[in-house]
Amino acid sequence: MEASGAEIVTVAVRQVNISNPGEPMLTDFIDPKKVTYLPNTVGCFTAHEAIRTLSLAREAGGWTLVKLEVLGEAKTLYPDMRETLRATEVLVNEGFEPMVYCVDDPIAAKQLEEAGAVAIMPLGAPIGSGARIQNRVTIRLIVEGAHVPVLVDAGVGTASDAAVAMELGCDGVLMNTAIAEARDPVMMARAMKTAVEAGRLAYLAGRMGKRRYADPSSPLAGLISETPRASAGCRCGGGIWQISPSCANAWCAARSRRAGSATRRSSTPCAKCRARRSSLLTMRARPMTIARCRSRPVRPSHSPISSR
């Protein structure tokens, strides 16, 4: 618990002693003043069973914040959404604040929220499978449409899965098997804590957009070129192209300030630049082509990839 930094611990009311002082109790090991207890309905397959279980929990410990899960079958442990919705409505009317385990369905999540659920807990994969989040799209849709906290309830197998859940915008992750079955549970608990924090920070920071093609992180303009060669019509001054007084070609990046002379453009380009212009127009028909001067690579403003 300390290594993970967990703030809430779920309690299987039907499996853990929380009321008989004559036997070892969970409160002997986990201080309820430091960690929030969340009684759950593990093993319940009908709305009636779940409601009765949580009513006993409230009588034993006074809990009203509870976790509701009504299972459809024992093989997949998928929730029965019809019984889950029915139990949610009854529990809310009786004064409970249910955090509800559900399928990763945005419509079902919205119905639970409208019924009074205080948190939505969609599964990322079957309980105990460690199969990681199988449908990120629906989890993100649930997050975007919810006005209550969203916590991934199942499917987390390692720290990267927890980070993904938080990057999708979830408010928390519920886990057990991933830590309990790790070779070093304490170390895995620390890893989960770090992953949850990192994922949340990444979500708040905002992810960069995805692109189909490469986009250099450093600008191509201004690169140091090889030893330049002088050519007729355009002179190279220390690697910086200059337009000659008789050249109006805009493809050579003219910077005559370094030479200390004023540059004037005439209406007629020189023969060398005319040849380059003709070559460039031919190159434009080729995808992913960058026009280059011989002495210094230049990305023209009209390049087909210059806007990326």
XYZ file of N, CA, C and O in Angstrom, residues 115-225:
444
model
N -28.149 7.690 -13.963
C -28.836 6.968 -12.882
C -28.319 7.366 -11.509
O -28.927 7.018 -10.491
N -27.176 8.065 -11.454
C -26.664 8.543 -10.177
C -25.309 8.006 -9.767
O -24.860 8.260 -8.637
N -24.640 7.264 -10.635
C -23.305 6.747 -10.305
C -22.347 7.912 -10.066
O -22.346 8.886 -10.809
N -21.515 7.803 -9.043
C -20.575 8.884 -8.727
C -19.243 8.682 -9.434
O -18.393 9.574 -9.429
N -19.036 7.513 -10.035
C -17.831 7.245 -10.813
C -18.122 6.100 -11.768
O -18.900 5.195 -11.455
N -17.500 6.163 -12.934
C -17.648 5.120 -13.943
C -16.342 4.333 -13.980
O -15.258 4.902 -14.062
N -16.451 2.989 -13.962
C -15.260 2.146 -13.908
C -15.294 1.109 -15.026
O -15.595 -0.069 -14.802
N -14.997 1.527 -16.262
C -15.024 0.577 -17.378
C -13.842 -0.385 -17.334
O -12.755 -0.031 -16.867
N -14.065 -1.584 -17.833
C -12.966 -2.542 -17.894
C -12.113 -2.252 -19.133
O -12.614 -1.831 -20.169
N -10.814 -2.466 -18.987
C -9.926 -2.340 -20.138
C -9.757 -3.671 -20.834
O -9.480 -3.736 -22.032
N -9.909 -4.746 -20.086
C -9.835 -6.133 -20.557
C -10.442 -6.984 -19.441
O -10.716 -6.474 -18.347
N -10.680 -8.267 -19.664
C -11.273 -9.102 -18.604
C -10.489 -9.043 -17.296
O -9.260 -8.915 -17.284
N -11.202 -9.137 -16.196
C -10.604 -9.071 -14.865
C -9.516 -10.139 -14.712
O -9.720 -11.312 -15.038
N -8.365 -9.730 -14.208
C -7.278 -10.663 -13.949
C -6.524 -11.143 -15.172
O -5.629 -11.981 -15.054
N -6.854 -10.619 -16.365
C -6.215 -11.101 -17.592
C -4.855 -10.450 -17.837
O -3.977 -11.047 -18.452
N -4.688 -9.214 -17.375
C -3.445 -8.495 -17.649
C -3.236 -8.255 -19.126
O -2.107 -8.073 -19.590
N -4.323 -8.222 -19.894
C -4.243 -8.118 -21.355
C -4.140 -6.686 -21.853
O -4.268 -6.447 -23.041
N -3.950 -5.725 -20.966
C -3.856 -4.294 -21.255
C -5.152 -3.767 -21.864
O -6.054 -4.536 -22.169
N -5.244 -2.461 -22.047
C -6.473 -1.849 -22.552
C -6.677 -2.248 -24.004
O -5.850 -1.938 -24.866
N -7.786 -2.919 -24.283
C -8.034 -3.450 -25.613
C -8.686 -2.444 -26.550
O -8.528 -2.533 -27.757
N -9.433 -1.507 -26.016
C -10.118 -0.543 -26.879
C -9.926 0.862 -26.329
O -10.718 1.351 -25.523
N -8.873 1.502 -26.768
C -8.573 2.845 -26.274
C -9.589 3.870 -26.754
O -9.855 4.860 -26.070
N -10.154 3.627 -27.921
C -11.104 4.593 -28.481
C -12.326 4.738 -27.583
O -12.761 5.856 -27.254
N -12.910 3.618 -27.168
C -14.127 3.706 -26.351
C -13.822 4.262 -24.955
O -14.647 4.998 -24.389
N -12.656 3.940 -24.405
C -12.288 4.515 -23.106
C -12.190 6.029 -23.226
O -12.675 6.777 -22.361
N -11.580 6.503 -24.306
C -11.446 7.953 -24.496
C -12.817 8.604 -24.686
O -13.074 9.691 -24.172
N -13.712 7.927 -25.396
C -15.062 8.463 -25.588
C -15.807 8.550 -24.258
O -16.557 9.509 -24.013
N -15.618 7.550 -23.403
C -16.255 7.587 -22.083
C -15.733 8.773 -21.282
O -16.491 9.505 -20.644
N -14.413 8.979 -21.327
C -13.803 10.096 -20.597
C -14.339 11.428 -21.101
O -14.689 12.324 -20.311
N -14.421 11.575 -22.415
C -14.874 12.844 -22.989
C -16.339 13.134 -22.685
O -16.736 14.298 -22.571
N -17.144 12.088 -22.545
C -18.564 12.308 -22.315
C -18.989 12.301 -20.858
O -20.132 12.631 -20.547
N -18.090 11.941 -19.952
C -18.453 11.812 -18.541
C -18.266 13.119 -17.778
O -17.364 13.899 -18.070
N -19.132 13.328 -16.795
C -19.009 14.463 -15.870
C -18.682 13.979 -14.462
O -18.801 14.728 -13.497
N -18.318 12.715 -14.349
C -17.894 12.111 -13.085
C -16.545 11.445 -13.334
O -16.158 11.223 -14.485
N -15.799 11.112 -12.291
C -14.504 10.453 -12.491
C -14.628 9.131 -13.250
O -15.603 8.408 -13.108
N -13.604 8.843 -14.050
C -13.537 7.591 -14.810
C -12.269 6.850 -14.398
O -11.174 7.412 -14.440
N -12.422 5.588 -13.981
C -11.290 4.770 -13.551
C -11.297 3.457 -14.329
O -12.337 2.787 -14.407
N -10.167 3.086 -14.899
C -10.067 1.784 -15.552
C -10.033 0.717 -14.472
O -9.213 0.763 -13.562
N -10.922 -0.270 -14.592
C -11.127 -1.223 -13.499
C -10.413 -2.554 -13.684
O -10.178 -3.264 -12.715
N -10.087 -2.948 -14.899
C -9.506 -4.275 -15.095
C -8.668 -4.299 -16.360
O -8.861 -3.482 -17.262
N -7.742 -5.248 -16.429
C -6.941 -5.436 -17.627
C -5.516 -4.944 -17.525
O -4.693 -5.243 -18.383
N -5.181 -4.181 -16.491
C -3.829 -3.656 -16.341
C -2.887 -4.796 -15.963
O -3.138 -5.533 -15.009
N -1.794 -4.945 -16.721
C -0.853 -6.020 -16.451
C 0.515 -5.545 -16.017
O 1.238 -6.259 -15.328
N 0.861 -4.321 -16.418
C 2.160 -3.771 -16.045
C 2.076 -2.254 -16.035
O 1.022 -1.683 -16.334
N 3.178 -1.599 -15.692
C 3.145 -0.155 -15.478
C 2.766 0.614 -16.729
O 2.060 1.626 -16.656
N 3.209 0.156 -17.901
C 2.890 0.882 -19.130
C 1.388 0.901 -19.392
O 0.861 1.865 -19.958
N 0.665 -0.147 -18.989
C -0.789 -0.166 -19.156
C -1.444 0.913 -18.296
O -2.397 1.571 -18.723
N -0.940 1.088 -17.086
C -1.471 2.132 -16.208
C -1.202 3.512 -16.788
O -2.053 4.405 -16.727
N -0.019 3.688 -17.362
C 0.321 4.980 -17.971
C -0.608 5.284 -19.140
O -1.068 6.420 -19.303
N -0.910 4.276 -19.954
C -1.815 4.468 -21.092
C -3.198 4.893 -20.616
O -3.823 5.795 -21.182
N -3.693 4.242 -19.570
C -5.013 4.599 -19.034
C -5.057 6.057 -18.606
O -6.027 6.775 -18.886
N -4.004 6.512 -17.960
C -3.968 7.901 -17.505
C -3.783 8.864 -18.677
O -4.318 9.977 -18.679
N -3.029 8.456 -19.685
C -2.841 9.306 -20.865
C -4.151 9.490 -21.628
O -4.335 10.496 -22.317
N -5.054 8.533 -21.514
C -6.356 8.641 -22.160
C -7.274 9.606 -21.430
O -8.362 9.921 -21.926
N -6.858 10.063 -20.259
C -7.655 11.027 -19.502
C -8.379 10.454 -18.310
O -9.163 11.165 -17.660
N -8.147 9.180 -18.005
C -8.803 8.585 -16.835
C -8.305 9.239 -15.545
O -7.195 9.776 -15.500
N -9.127 9.158 -14.519
C -8.796 9.788 -13.241
C -8.093 8.836 -12.282
O -7.601 9.269 -11.241
N -8.058 7.573 -12.620
C -7.405 6.612 -11.748
C -7.432 5.228 -12.359
O -8.052 4.995 -13.405
N -6.741 4.299 -11.725
C -6.668 2.916 -12.189
C -6.852 1.994 -10.984
O -6.228 2.200 -9.943
N -7.711 0.989 -11.149
C -7.904 -0.018 -10.112
C -7.109 -1.259 -10.501
O -7.221 -1.742 -11.627
N -6.290 -1.766 -9.597
C -5.479 -2.937 -9.939
C -5.274 -3.819 -8.718
O -5.322 -3.365 -7.577
N -5.031 -5.085 -9.004
C -4.741 -6.057 -7.960
C -3.772 -7.119 -8.485
O -2.642 -7.232 -8.030
N -4.226 -7.887 -9.481
C -3.447 -9.020 -9.976
C -2.082 -8.598 -10.510
O -1.092 -9.315 -10.326
N -2.025 -7.460 -11.189
C -0.760 -7.017 -11.781
C 0.324 -6.857 -10.717
O 1.509 -7.101 -10.986
N -0.067 -6.442 -9.526
C 0.893 -6.292 -8.432
C 1.065 -7.596 -7.666
O 2.179 -8.029 -7.370
N -0.045 -8.244 -7.364
C -0.001 -9.464 -6.546
C 0.771 -10.591 -7.216
O 1.439 -11.381 -6.539
N 0.716 -10.694 -8.543
C 1.370 -11.788 -9.248
C 2.721 -11.401 -9.851
O 3.321 -12.202 -10.581
N 3.202 -10.206 -9.568
C 4.527 -9.811 -10.047
C 5.608 -10.554 -9.252
O 5.381 -10.972 -8.112
N 6.777 -10.718 -9.847
C 7.861 -11.389 -9.127
C 8.254 -10.616 -7.881
O 8.612 -11.188 -6.858
N 8.196 -9.296 -7.978
C 8.475 -8.434 -6.836
C 7.304 -7.467 -6.686
O 7.304 -6.390 -7.294
N 6.286 -7.829 -5.913
C 5.087 -6.997 -5.798
C 5.363 -5.579 -5.317
O 4.735 -4.627 -5.807
N 6.269 -5.411 -4.367
C 6.555 -4.067 -3.847
C 7.177 -3.199 -4.934
O 6.821 -2.029 -5.107
N 8.103 -3.768 -5.682
C 8.725 -3.008 -6.762
C 7.706 -2.659 -7.848
O 7.693 -1.550 -8.390
N 6.820 -3.606 -8.158
C 5.784 -3.343 -9.150
C 4.821 -2.270 -8.659
O 4.337 -1.441 -9.439
N 4.548 -2.258 -7.361
C 3.675 -1.223 -6.802
C 4.296 0.153 -6.987
O 3.602 1.124 -7.335
N 5.601 0.252 -6.772
C 6.278 1.532 -6.999
C 6.238 1.921 -8.472
O 6.064 3.098 -8.820
N 6.409 0.922 -9.347
C 6.352 1.185 -10.786
C 4.972 1.696 -11.191
O 4.849 2.614 -12.012
N 3.928 1.120 -10.628
C 2.566 1.553 -10.938
C 2.324 2.986 -10.491
O 1.696 3.784 -11.198
N 2.823 3.324 -9.327
C 2.662 4.688 -8.834
C 3.321 5.687 -9.774
O 2.727 6.714 -10.151
N 4.551 5.391 -10.178
C 5.271 6.282 -11.082
C 4.576 6.379 -12.434
O 4.488 7.458 -13.024
N 4.076 5.239 -12.929
C 3.409 5.225 -14.230
C 2.127 6.050 -14.215
O 1.829 6.775 -15.169
N 1.363 5.930 -13.141
C 0.125 6.707 -13.026
C 0.427 8.200 -13.010
O -0.236 9.005 -13.690
N 1.439 8.592 -12.275
C 1.808 10.004 -12.216
C 2.305 10.496 -13.569
O 1.937 11.594 -14.021
N 3.136 9.691 -14.238
C 3.666 10.087 -15.542
C 2.560 10.189 -16.580
O 2.518 11.130 -17.380
N 1.636 9.227 -16.575
C 0.539 9.254 -17.526
C -0.362 10.453 -17.345
O -0.814 11.065 -18.324
N -0.614 10.809 -16.091
C -1.463 11.972 -15.833
C -0.789 13.263 -16.293
O -1.429 14.124 -16.899
N 0.505 13.384 -16.015
C 1.235 14.564 -16.461
C 1.248 14.665 -17.982
O 1.103 15.759 -18.549
N 1.406 13.524 -18.660
C 1.411 13.520 -20.121
C 0.054 13.958 -20.669
O -0.023 14.697 -21.656
N -1.022 13.513 -20.022
C -2.366 13.914 -20.463
C -2.576 15.413 -20.291
O -3.095 16.093 -21.180
N -2.147 15.929 -19.150
C -2.314 17.362 -18.895
C -1.432 18.202 -19.817
O -1.818 19.303 -20.226
N -0.240 17.678 -20.143
C 0.670 18.418 -21.014
C 0.152 18.473 -22.441
O 0.371 19.448 -23.166
N -0.538 17.433 -22.872
C -1.068 17.403 -24.229
C -0.118 16.712 -25.197
O 1.028 17.141 -25.354
N -0.608 15.692 -25.844
C 0.225 14.927 -26.764
C 0.403 15.669 -28.077
O -0.505 16.345 -28.551
N 1.571 15.524 -28.692
C 1.787 16.077 -30.027
C 0.903 15.359 -31.036
O 0.479 14.221 -30.813
N 0.599 16.029 -32.137
C -0.202 15.403 -33.169
C 0.575 14.347 -33.933
O 1.800 14.441 -34.059
N -0.119 13.337 -34.438
C 0.523 12.294 -35.214
C 0.615 12.717 -36.673
O -0.282 13.371 -37.200
N 1.702 12.337 -37.333
C 1.908 12.668 -38.730
C 2.205 11.402 -39.520
O 2.708 10.431 -38.981
N 1.918 11.444 -40.796
C 2.190 10.291 -41.653
C 3.648 10.227 -42.075
O 4.180 9.162 -42.359
N 4.297 11.391 -42.155
C 5.656 11.422 -42.652
C 6.581 12.075 -41.640
O 6.145 12.675 -40.659
N 7.851 12.003 -41.924
C 8.849 12.585 -41.028
C 8.790 14.100 -41.067
O 8.457 14.709 -42.079
N 9.144 14.712 -39.980
C 9.234 16.163 -39.896
C 10.442 16.478 -39.031
O 10.444 16.180 -37.838
N 11.517 17.052 -39.606
C 12.761 17.242 -38.846
C 12.554 18.122 -37.636
O 11.883 19.147 -37.700
N 13.113 17.689 -36.515
C 13.009 18.483 -35.296
C 13.907 19.715 -35.343
O 13.700 20.668 -34.606
N 14.923 19.669 -36.193
C 15.793 20.827 -36.393
C 15.571 21.370 -37.797
O 15.408 20.597 -38.742
N 15.538 22.685 -37.989
C 15.292 23.260 -39.313
C 16.414 22.917 -40.285
O 17.579 22.835 -39.911
N 16.041 22.716 -41.541
C 17.035 22.425 -42.566
C 17.720 23.684 -43.081
O 18.824 23.623 -43.615
N 17.040 24.821 -42.944
C 17.624 26.060 -43.417
C 18.836 26.447 -42.570
O 18.849 26.262 -41.352
N 19.853 26.986 -43.210
C 21.022 27.478 -42.501
C 22.039 26.414 -42.171
O 22.914 26.636 -41.342
N 21.921 25.217 -42.798
C 22.894 24.172 -42.518
C 24.257 24.530 -43.084
O 24.361 25.195 -44.120
N 25.309 24.118 -42.419
C 26.658 24.342 -42.916
C 26.874 23.435 -44.111
O 26.697 22.223 -44.028
N 27.255 24.009 -45.232
C 27.419 23.244 -46.459
C 28.873 22.878 -46.679
O 29.769 23.300 -45.934
